Every structure is written in C-alpha cells, then in structure tokens.
PDB file of C-alpha atoms in Angstrom:
ATOM      1  CA  UNK F   1     122.034 119.526  94.831  1.00 94.00           C
ATOM      2  CA  UNK F   2     125.061 117.281  94.606  1.00 96.00           C
ATOM      3  CA  UNK F   3     124.322 113.606  95.067  1.00 97.00           C
ATOM      4  CA  UNK F   4     127.679 112.616  96.559  1.00 97.00           C
ATOM      5  CA  UNK F   5     129.098 113.056 100.050  1.00 97.00           C
ATOM      6  CA  UNK F   6     125.706 113.362 101.751  1.00 98.00           C
ATOM      7  CA  UNK F   7     124.367 111.833 104.947  1.00 98.00           C
ATOM      8  CA  UNK F   8     120.956 110.377 104.126  1.00 98.00           C
ATOM      9  CA  UNK F   9     118.065 108.792 106.017  1.00 98.00           C
ATOM     10  CA  UNK F  10     115.505 106.792 104.024  1.00 98.00           C
ATOM     11  CA  UNK F  11     112.303 105.485 105.593  1.00 98.00           C
ATOM     12  CA  UNK F  12     110.803 102.326 104.134  1.00 95.00           C
ATOM     13  CA  UNK F  13     114.328 101.518 103.038  1.00 93.00           C
ATOM     14  CA  UNK F  14     114.162  97.720 103.259  1.00 94.00           C
ATOM     15  CA  UNK F  15     112.228  97.239 100.019  1.00 94.00           C
ATOM     16  CA  UNK F  16     110.814  98.864  96.901  1.00 94.00           C
ATOM     17  CA  UNK F  17     111.569 102.442  95.999  1.00 96.00           C
ATOM     18  CA  UNK F  18     113.281 103.154  99.313  1.00 96.00           C
ATOM     19  CA  UNK F  19     115.783 100.316  98.999  1.00 97.00           C
ATOM     20  CA  UNK F  20     116.458 101.044  95.327  1.00 96.00           C
ATOM     21  CA  UNK F  21     117.253 104.679  96.126  1.00 98.00           C
ATOM     22  CA  UNK F  22     119.335 103.643  99.144  1.00 98.00           C
ATOM     23  CA  UNK F  23     121.585 101.303  97.167  1.00 97.00           C
ATOM     24  CA  UNK F  24     122.007 103.760  94.291  1.00 97.00           C
ATOM     25  CA  UNK F  25     122.880 106.648  96.601  1.00 98.00           C
ATOM     26  CA  UNK F  26     125.250 104.425  98.564  1.00 97.00           C
ATOM     27  CA  UNK F  27     127.113 103.627  95.347  1.00 96.00           C
ATOM     28  CA  UNK F  28     127.515 107.360  94.707  1.00 97.00           C
ATOM     29  CA  UNK F  29     129.578 107.782  97.865  1.00 96.00           C
ATOM     30  CA  UNK F  30     126.927 108.817 100.361  1.00 98.00           C
ATOM     31  CA  UNK F  31     126.389 107.551 103.894  1.00 98.00           C
ATOM     32  CA  UNK F  32     122.913 106.040 104.046  1.00 98.00           C
ATOM     33  CA  UNK F  33     120.770 104.767 106.894  1.00 98.00           C
ATOM     34  CA  UNK F  34     117.597 102.864 106.106  1.00 97.00           C
ATOM     35  CA  UNK F  35     114.784 102.966 108.635  1.00 97.00           C
ATOM     36  CA  UNK F  36     112.280 100.143 108.857  1.00 96.00           C
ATOM     37  CA  UNK F  37     109.806  98.477 111.190  1.00 94.00           C
ATOM     38  CA  UNK F  38     111.124  94.915 111.129  1.00 95.00           C
ATOM     39  CA  UNK F  39     114.535  93.990 112.475  1.00 96.00           C
ATOM     40  CA  UNK F  40     114.699  90.813 110.375  1.00 96.00           C
ATOM     41  CA  UNK F  41     114.302  92.795 107.156  1.00 96.00           C
ATOM     42  CA  UNK F  42     116.859  95.369 108.304  1.00 97.00           C
ATOM     43  CA  UNK F  43     119.309  92.584 109.094  1.00 96.00           C
ATOM     44  CA  UNK F  44     118.761  90.962 105.689  1.00 96.00           C
ATOM     45  CA  UNK F  45     119.365  94.262 103.903  1.00 96.00           C
ATOM     46  CA  UNK F  46     122.577  94.847 105.856  1.00 94.00           C
ATOM     47  CA  UNK F  47     123.858  91.389 104.927  1.00 95.00           C
ATOM     48  CA  UNK F  48     123.335  92.207 101.251  1.00 95.00           C
ATOM     49  CA  UNK F  49     124.652  95.769 101.590  1.00 96.00           C
ATOM     50  CA  UNK F  50     127.110  95.874 104.516  1.00 96.00           C
ATOM     51  CA  UNK F  51     127.862  99.584 104.086  1.00 96.00           C
ATOM     52  CA  UNK F  52     124.244 100.529 104.732  1.00 97.00           C
ATOM     53  CA  UNK F  53     123.374 101.640 108.264  1.00 97.00           C
ATOM     54  CA  UNK F  54     120.037 100.558 109.724  1.00 97.00           C
ATOM     55  CA  UNK F  55     117.649 101.898 112.341  1.00 97.00           C
ATOM     56  CA  UNK F  56     114.528 100.187 113.603  1.00 97.00           C
ATOM     57  CA  UNK F  57     111.457 102.370 114.064  1.00 97.00           C
ATOM     58  CA  UNK F  58     107.844 102.550 112.915  1.00 97.00           C
ATOM     59  CA  UNK F  59     106.914 105.860 111.297  1.00 97.00           C
ATOM     60  CA  UNK F  60     103.294 105.034 112.121  1.00 95.00           C
ATOM     61  CA  UNK F  61     104.257 105.196 115.816  1.00 95.00           C
ATOM     62  CA  UNK F  62     105.909 108.631 116.195  1.00 94.00           C
ATOM     63  CA  UNK F  63     107.232 107.857 119.681  1.00 96.00           C
ATOM     64  CA  UNK F  64     109.499 105.172 118.177  1.00 96.00           C
ATOM     65  CA  UNK F  65     111.262 107.906 116.191  1.00 97.00           C
ATOM     66  CA  UNK F  66     112.442 109.849 119.236  1.00 96.00           C
ATOM     67  CA  UNK F  67     115.639 107.757 119.754  1.00 97.00           C
ATOM     68  CA  UNK F  68     116.804 109.070 116.362  1.00 96.00           C
ATOM     69  CA  UNK F  69     117.623 112.375 118.046  1.00 95.00           C
ATOM     70  CA  UNK F  70     120.333 110.719 120.142  1.00 96.00           C
ATOM     71  CA  UNK F  71     121.381 108.105 117.555  1.00 97.00           C
ATOM     72  CA  UNK F  72     121.982 110.505 114.652  1.00 96.00           C
ATOM     73  CA  UNK F  73     124.693 112.679 116.268  1.00 94.00           C
ATOM     74  CA  UNK F  74     126.834 109.568 116.780  1.00 95.00           C
ATOM     75  CA  UNK F  75     126.255 108.054 113.327  1.00 95.00           C
ATOM     76  CA  UNK F  76     125.168 110.790 110.891  1.00 96.00           C
ATOM     77  CA  UNK F  77     126.058 114.087 112.607  1.00 96.00           C
ATOM     78  CA  UNK F  78     125.690 116.040 109.362  1.00 97.00           C
ATOM     79  CA  UNK F  79     122.434 114.508 108.144  1.00 98.00           C
ATOM     80  CA  UNK F  80     121.365 116.612 105.182  1.00 98.00           C
ATOM     81  CA  UNK F  81     118.887 114.481 103.253  1.00 98.00           C
ATOM     82  CA  UNK F  82     115.666 112.717 104.245  1.00 98.00           C
ATOM     83  CA  UNK F  83     113.646 110.534 101.882  1.00 98.00           C
ATOM     84  CA  UNK F  84     110.196 109.488 103.099  1.00 98.00           C
ATOM     85  CA  UNK F  85     109.416 106.274 101.233  1.00 97.00           C
ATOM     86  CA  UNK F  86     107.652 104.229 103.922  1.00 96.00           C
ATOM     87  CA  UNK F  87     104.157 103.307 102.838  1.00 95.00           C
ATOM     88  CA  UNK F  88     101.411 100.724 102.655  1.00 95.00           C
ATOM     89  CA  UNK F  89      98.472 100.316 100.269  1.00 94.00           C
ATOM     90  CA  UNK F  90      95.435  98.335 101.345  1.00 94.00           C
ATOM     91  CA  UNK F  91      92.054  97.833  99.645  1.00 94.00           C
ATOM     92  CA  UNK F  92      89.033  98.513 101.862  1.00 96.00           C
ATOM     93  CA  UNK F  93      85.353  97.712 101.443  1.00 96.00           C
ATOM     94  CA  UNK F  94      83.722 100.807 102.931  1.00 96.00           C
ATOM     95  CA  UNK F  95      80.376  98.986 103.022  1.00 96.00           C
ATOM     96  CA  UNK F  96      81.741  96.268 105.309  1.00 96.00           C
ATOM     97  CA  UNK F  97      80.199  96.777 108.791  1.00 96.00           C
ATOM     98  CA  UNK F  98      83.102  94.850 110.327  1.00 97.00           C
ATOM     99  CA  UNK F  99      85.769  97.178 108.935  1.00 97.00           C
ATOM    100  CA  UNK F 100      87.509  98.795 111.899  1.00 97.00           C
ATOM    101  CA  UNK F 101      88.651 102.388 112.027  1.00 97.00           C
ATOM    102  CA  UNK F 102      92.150 101.220 112.919  1.00 96.00           C
ATOM    103  CA  UNK F 103      92.393  99.108 109.776  1.00 96.00           C
ATOM    104  CA  UNK F 104      90.805 101.796 107.628  1.00 96.00           C
ATOM    105  CA  UNK F 105      93.198 104.533 108.724  1.00 97.00           C
ATOM    106  CA  UNK F 106      96.444 102.520 108.800  1.00 97.00           C
ATOM    107  CA  UNK F 107      97.431 103.896 105.392  1.00 97.00           C
ATOM    108  CA  UNK F 108      96.952 107.439 106.666  1.00 97.00           C
ATOM    109  CA  UNK F 109      98.885 106.765 109.861  1.00 97.00           C
ATOM    110  CA  UNK F 110     101.925 105.419 108.010  1.00 97.00           C
ATOM    111  CA  UNK F 111     101.879 107.233 104.673  1.00 98.00           C
ATOM    112  CA  UNK F 112     100.795 110.696 105.774  1.00 98.00           C
ATOM    113  CA  UNK F 113     101.298 110.986 109.524  1.00 98.00           C
ATOM    114  CA  UNK F 114     104.599 109.121 109.265  1.00 98.00           C
ATOM    115  CA  UNK F 115     105.882 111.537 106.638  1.00 98.00           C
ATOM    116  CA  UNK F 116     104.808 114.526 108.713  1.00 98.00           C
ATOM    117  CA  UNK F 117     106.378 113.077 111.866  1.00 98.00           C
ATOM    118  CA  UNK F 118     109.761 112.408 110.245  1.00 98.00           C
ATOM    119  CA  UNK F 119     109.899 115.814 108.535  1.00 98.00           C
ATOM    120  CA  UNK F 120     108.935 117.652 111.712  1.00 98.00           C
ATOM    121  CA  UNK F 121     111.426 115.734 113.842  1.00 98.00           C
ATOM    122  CA  UNK F 122     114.411 116.168 111.541  1.00 98.00           C
ATOM    123  CA  UNK F 123     113.773 119.618 110.062  1.00 98.00           C
ATOM    124  CA  UNK F 124     115.929 121.410 112.686  1.00 97.00           C
ATOM    125  CA  UNK F 125     118.870 119.157 111.768  1.00 97.00           C
ATOM    126  CA  UNK F 126     118.366 119.847 108.060  1.00 98.00           C
ATOM    127  CA  UNK F 127     118.096 123.606 108.623  1.00 98.00           C
ATOM    128  CA  UNK F 128     121.505 123.563 110.313  1.00 97.00           C
ATOM    129  CA  UNK F 129     123.191 122.314 107.125  1.00 97.00           C
ATOM    130  CA  UNK F 130     124.608 124.423 104.324  1.00 96.00           C
ATOM    131  CA  UNK F 131     122.390 122.560 101.848  1.00 98.00           C
ATOM    132  CA  UNK F 132     119.776 119.894 102.517  1.00 98.00           C
ATOM    133  CA  UNK F 133     116.867 118.091 100.872  1.00 98.00           C
ATOM    134  CA  UNK F 134     113.576 116.478 101.821  1.00 98.00           C
ATOM    135  CA  UNK F 135     112.013 114.011  99.380  1.00 98.00           C
ATOM    136  CA  UNK F 136     108.432 113.037 100.157  1.00 98.00           C
ATOM    137  CA  UNK F 137     106.982 110.195  98.083  1.00 98.00           C
ATOM    138  CA  UNK F 138     103.345 110.683  97.129  1.00 97.00           C
ATOM    139  CA  UNK F 139     101.611 108.888  94.232  1.00 96.00           C
ATOM    140  CA  UNK F 140      99.856 109.439  90.940  1.00 95.00           C
ATOM    141  CA  UNK F 141      96.766 108.409  92.932  1.00 95.00           C
ATOM    142  CA  UNK F 142      97.077 111.701  94.814  1.00 96.00           C
ATOM    143  CA  UNK F 143      95.606 113.232  91.637  1.00 96.00           C
ATOM    144  CA  UNK F 144      92.861 110.689  90.955  1.00 95.00           C
ATOM    145  CA  UNK F 145      91.373 108.522  93.671  1.00 93.00           C
ATOM    146  CA  UNK F 146      91.615 104.742  93.534  1.00 93.00           C
ATOM    147  CA  UNK F 147      88.168 103.538  94.602  1.00 95.00           C
ATOM    148  CA  UNK F 148      89.422 100.254  96.119  1.00 94.00           C
ATOM    149  CA  UNK F 149      92.059 102.151  98.120  1.00 95.00           C
ATOM    150  CA  UNK F 150      90.167 105.107  99.627  1.00 95.00           C
ATOM    151  CA  UNK F 151      92.526 105.910 102.465  1.00 97.00           C
ATOM    152  CA  UNK F 152      95.669 105.278 100.418  1.00 96.00           C
ATOM    153  CA  UNK F 153      94.547 107.919  97.937  1.00 95.00           C
ATOM    154  CA  UNK F 154      93.590 110.221 100.818  1.00 97.00           C
ATOM    155  CA  UNK F 155      96.985 109.738 102.462  1.00 98.00           C
ATOM    156  CA  UNK F 156      98.939 110.472  99.295  1.00 97.00           C
ATOM    157  CA  UNK F 157      96.816 113.529  98.515  1.00 97.00           C
ATOM    158  CA  UNK F 158      97.709 114.663 102.024  1.00 98.00           C
ATOM    159  CA  UNK F 159     101.424 114.104 101.354  1.00 98.00           C
ATOM    160  CA  UNK F 160     101.062 116.159  98.176  1.00 98.00           C
ATOM    161  CA  UNK F 161      99.462 119.083 100.013  1.00 98.00           C
ATOM    162  CA  UNK F 162     101.760 118.897 103.050  1.00 98.00           C
ATOM    163  CA  UNK F 163     104.873 118.869 100.863  1.00 98.00           C
ATOM    164  CA  UNK F 164     103.743 121.958  98.966  1.00 98.00           C
ATOM    165  CA  UNK F 165     102.965 123.784 102.222  1.00 98.00           C
ATOM    166  CA  UNK F 166     106.340 122.863 103.722  1.00 98.00           C
ATOM    167  CA  UNK F 167     108.164 124.100 100.639  1.00 98.00           C
ATOM    168  CA  UNK F 168     106.322 127.425 100.636  1.00 98.00           C
ATOM    169  CA  UNK F 169     106.876 128.008 104.362  1.00 98.00           C
ATOM    170  CA  UNK F 170     110.613 127.433 103.948  1.00 98.00           C
ATOM    171  CA  UNK F 171     110.645 129.854 101.013  1.00 97.00           C
ATOM    172  CA  UNK F 172     108.708 132.460 103.012  1.00 98.00           C
ATOM    173  CA  UNK F 173     111.196 132.081 105.889  1.00 98.00           C
ATOM    174  CA  UNK F 174     114.099 132.479 103.433  1.00 97.00           C
ATOM    175  CA  UNK F 175     115.361 128.978 104.239  1.00 97.00           C
ATOM    176  CA  UNK F 176     115.987 128.038 100.646  1.00 94.00           C
ATOM    177  CA  UNK F 177     118.974 125.874 101.531  1.00 97.00           C
ATOM    178  CA  UNK F 178     116.469 123.100 102.266  1.00 98.00           C
ATOM    179  CA  UNK F 179     115.102 121.816  98.979  1.00 98.00           C
ATOM    180  CA  UNK F 180     111.702 120.107  99.171  1.00 98.00           C
ATOM    181  CA  UNK F 181     110.886 117.624  96.437  1.00 98.00           C
ATOM    182  CA  UNK F 182     107.722 115.614  95.902  1.00 98.00           C
ATOM    183  CA  UNK F 183     108.252 112.343  94.067  1.00 98.00           C
ATOM    184  CA  UNK F 184     105.047 111.244  92.334  1.00 97.00           C
ATOM    185  CA  UNK F 185     105.447 107.656  91.100  1.00 96.00           C
ATOM    186  CA  UNK F 186     102.969 105.827  88.877  1.00 94.00           C
ATOM    187  CA  UNK F 187     102.355 102.100  89.327  1.00 91.00           C
ATOM    188  CA  UNK F 188     105.678 100.318  89.902  1.00 91.00           C
ATOM    189  CA  UNK F 189     104.679  96.660  90.100  1.00 86.00           C
ATOM    190  CA  UNK F 190     108.186  95.519  91.117  1.00 86.00           C
ATOM    191  CA  UNK F 191     107.739  97.092  94.546  1.00 79.00           C
ATOM    192  CA  UNK F 192     104.948  94.650  95.431  1.00 69.00           C
ATOM    193  CA  UNK F 193     102.979  97.454  97.041  1.00 68.00           C
ATOM    194  CA  UNK F 194      99.821  96.120  95.383  1.00 61.00           C
ATOM    195  CA  UNK F 195      98.894  92.449  95.279  1.00 56.00           C
ATOM    196  CA  UNK F 196      98.438  90.514  92.063  1.00 52.00           C
ATOM    197  CA  UNK F 197     100.193  90.405  88.707  1.00 50.00           C
ATOM    198  CA  UNK F 198     100.231  94.038  87.580  1.00 52.00           C
ATOM    199  CA  UNK F 199     103.241  93.951  85.254  1.00 49.00           C
ATOM    200  CA  UNK F 200     101.039  94.526  82.196  1.00 46.00           C
ATOM    201  CA  UNK F 201      98.854  97.192  83.776  1.00 58.00           C
ATOM    202  CA  UNK F 202      98.501 100.726  82.440  1.00 65.00           C
ATOM    203  CA  UNK F 203     101.393 102.994  83.282  1.00 73.00           C
ATOM    204  CA  UNK F 204     103.546 100.379  84.993  1.00 89.00           C
ATOM    205  CA  UNK F 205     107.074 101.775  85.298  1.00 94.00           C
ATOM    206  CA  UNK F 206     110.276  99.837  85.819  1.00 95.00           C
ATOM    207  CA  UNK F 207     111.853 100.495  89.199  1.00 95.00           C
ATOM    208  CA  UNK F 208     115.250 101.216  87.629  1.00 95.00           C
ATOM    209  CA  UNK F 209     113.671 103.849  85.374  1.00 96.00           C
ATOM    210  CA  UNK F 210     111.940 105.482  88.330  1.00 96.00           C
ATOM    211  CA  UNK F 211     115.224 105.649  90.251  1.00 97.00           C
ATOM    212  CA  UNK F 212     116.987 107.211  87.260  1.00 97.00           C
ATOM    213  CA  UNK F 213     114.316 109.895  86.873  1.00 97.00           C
ATOM    214  CA  UNK F 214     114.292 110.539  90.615  1.00 98.00           C
ATOM    215  CA  UNK F 215     118.046 111.017  90.945  1.00 98.00           C
ATOM    216  CA  UNK F 216     118.067 113.333  87.952  1.00 97.00           C
ATOM    217  CA  UNK F 217     115.292 115.444  89.474  1.00 98.00           C
ATOM    218  CA  UNK F 218     117.044 115.552  92.841  1.00 98.00           C
ATOM    219  CA  UNK F 219     120.241 116.794  91.207  1.00 98.00           C
ATOM    220  CA  UNK F 220     118.230 119.546  89.520  1.00 97.00           C
ATOM    221  CA  UNK F 221     116.403 120.556  92.744  1.00 97.00           C
ATOM    222  CA  UNK F 222     113.026 120.024  91.092  1.00 97.00           C
ATOM    223  CA  UNK F 223     110.046 120.782  93.339  1.00 97.00           C
ATOM    224  CA  UNK F 224     108.061 117.864  91.913  1.00 98.00           C
ATOM    225  CA  UNK F 225     108.816 114.811  89.785  1.00 97.00           C
ATOM    226  CA  UNK F 226     105.796 113.423  87.967  1.00 97.00           C
ATOM    227  CA  UNK F 227     107.345 110.139  86.882  1.00 95.00           C
ATOM    228  CA  UNK F 228     106.067 108.161  83.922  1.00 92.00           C
ATOM    229  CA  UNK F 229     102.280 107.842  83.780  1.00 92.00           C
ATOM    230  CA  UNK F 230     101.903 110.167  86.782  1.00 94.00           C
ATOM    231  CA  UNK F 231     102.090 112.982  84.227  1.00 95.00           C
ATOM    232  CA  UNK F 232      99.022 111.546  82.495  1.00 94.00           C
ATOM    233  CA  UNK F 233      97.115 111.191  85.765  1.00 93.00           C
ATOM    234  CA  UNK F 234      97.850 114.808  86.649  1.00 94.00           C
ATOM    235  CA  UNK F 235      96.623 115.983  83.236  1.00 95.00           C
ATOM    236  CA  UNK F 236      93.475 113.850  83.506  1.00 94.00           C
ATOM    237  CA  UNK F 237      92.781 115.359  86.928  1.00 94.00           C
ATOM    238  CA  UNK F 238      93.023 118.805  85.382  1.00 95.00           C
ATOM    239  CA  UNK F 239      90.798 118.295  82.359  1.00 96.00           C
ATOM    240  CA  UNK F 240      88.385 115.432  83.143  1.00 95.00           C
ATOM    241  CA  UNK F 241      88.559 114.400  86.816  1.00 93.00           C
ATOM    242  CA  UNK F 242      85.051 112.924  87.149  1.00 95.00           C
ATOM    243  CA  UNK F 243      85.227 110.849  83.998  1.00 95.00           C
ATOM    244  CA  UNK F 244      88.749 109.669  84.769  1.00 94.00           C
ATOM    245  CA  UNK F 245      87.891 108.504  88.287  1.00 94.00           C
ATOM    246  CA  UNK F 246      84.838 106.621  87.031  1.00 95.00           C
ATOM    247  CA  UNK F 247      86.942 104.946  84.364  1.00 92.00           C
ATOM    248  CA  UNK F 248      89.619 103.904  86.883  1.00 90.00           C
ATOM    249  CA  UNK F 249      87.015 102.699  89.378  1.00 93.00           C
ATOM    250  CA  UNK F 250      85.183 100.547  86.834  1.00 89.00           C
ATOM    251  CA  UNK F 251      88.163  98.266  86.280  1.00 86.00           C
ATOM    252  CA  UNK F 252      89.901  98.456  89.643  1.00 89.00           C
ATOM    253  CA  UNK F 253      86.827  97.662  91.764  1.00 92.00           C
ATOM    254  CA  UNK F 254      86.216  94.509  89.721  1.00 90.00           C
ATOM    255  CA  UNK F 255      89.858  93.534  90.198  1.00 87.00           C
ATOM    256  CA  UNK F 256      89.898  93.889  93.990  1.00 88.00           C
ATOM    257  CA  UNK F 257      86.262  93.002  94.724  1.00 91.00           C
ATOM    258  CA  UNK F 258      85.272  90.520  91.989  1.00 88.00           C
ATOM    259  CA  UNK F 259      82.271  89.292  94.005  1.00 85.00           C
ATOM    260  CA  UNK F 260      80.953  92.780  94.597  1.00 84.00           C
ATOM    261  CA  UNK F 261      80.667  94.913  97.718  1.00 81.00           C
TER     262      UNK F 261
END
C-alpha cells in the first residue's frame, strides 16, 4: 500500500507509538487525525504539529466514538487507514482482596474492546475505498504472559486473535482491498507505557527503529510485523512456553512487587 496521499485516523495518537507514526505519516503527505482522551494533550500535540487534526474520544467508552460518524465526512471523507495504538499497561496483584473488577479490566476495556469498537465502527468506511488498511497494535506479551500484567497480556492476546479473525473474514468475503496488519512491538521504553527505568532491559527497541520497521511492513502489506525482540518471544512461545513464562515471571514479579504479594 502506498504511504502517501492517505486519510488516516490514529488512536492513542498523543504519545508513544501512535504519535511517532502520526508525525512520520504526516511528513509523507498524508492527512492525519489523532484521537485521544484528554483535550489538553490533544491541544499540546496540535501546537507542536499544526497540520495534525485532533478528535477527542475515549476508545474505552464506545459511545464517545459515535460522533466520528458525522465528523469524518466533513474532515476526512476518504478515510482509508486506521491505526489502533491506544493502550494502557497496569500491574495488578491478583491476590489483593481490594482490587476492583473495574481496575482489573481497564486494560481489556481500552486495549481490546477499544480496538474492536474502532474497527467495527469504521470498517464500512474503509470497505468503500479502493484500497485501505487497518493496523492493530498488539504486543510481544501476546505470545508470553507478563505475570505482573495479567490483563494487559490477556488484552493483547485478544487483539492478536481478533486481528487474525478480521483478516480471514475479509479474505473469505473477497474484500482484499482492506489490508489488515498486526503490529507486534517488543518493549519500547521511550513510550513510557511501563513505569521505571527500562532502557537497559532485554529487547528494548528504539522508537525510531520501530517506526521504520512498521512503515516498511505497511508498504509491503504484511499481515504481521514481529518487531525486534517480539520475534524471539514468538519463537519461545512455540518451543518452550512454560519455561519462558516462568523465566519472565521470576524477574518481572520482583521488579513490580519487591515486597511480595
């Protein structure tokens, strides 16, 4: 797929991977709207990048997305690319009796349900285009669970499965003009998704390198981009899943719960 002259919506576009992709695609001559929850962050991004469009909505609250259906025809009438990058990652002590279900499932609501909601809402618009693309961002932790982040891993595994199912349904319906790509990043400490100093951690990938790999894969219509150490995590899941998860858990649980559970 060509990466110029497109009309693109990016969720989670005020920071991290979403913002990095937004600014790079804007420079390539695309029209880009970034969607985010907080108006102050959207305003700050627009000050830095005046050519970016912004839209306030919370993918974790599907009803807030409905105004897009009337906003898009006036601003991006030929929307042909959606990148689902909105996400959160929270550690949870599953043994904590005070842990609420709302807190526990927030990652699922935003990461998985938000992705599903955006794809479902905008798929008719994408199907009407000569060529279109959906990019859903999962994680290397969709392959191997992170013990401190049980619902983050569950949400990204769900994104992985949903993306594959969406791709196959479009193929079965002979709607191959809509390319469906799963971006599987490793740890990218620059995004600040996880707390703490993780720059020296295993598999940490520079954000600029991730963007470069992603844009290359998009141009090639790849179904899946296992970026950096995500390739290793996928291989470990295939050949030694139990041992790998125990190894990851041993270090990560001590990092996030140093006083125990």
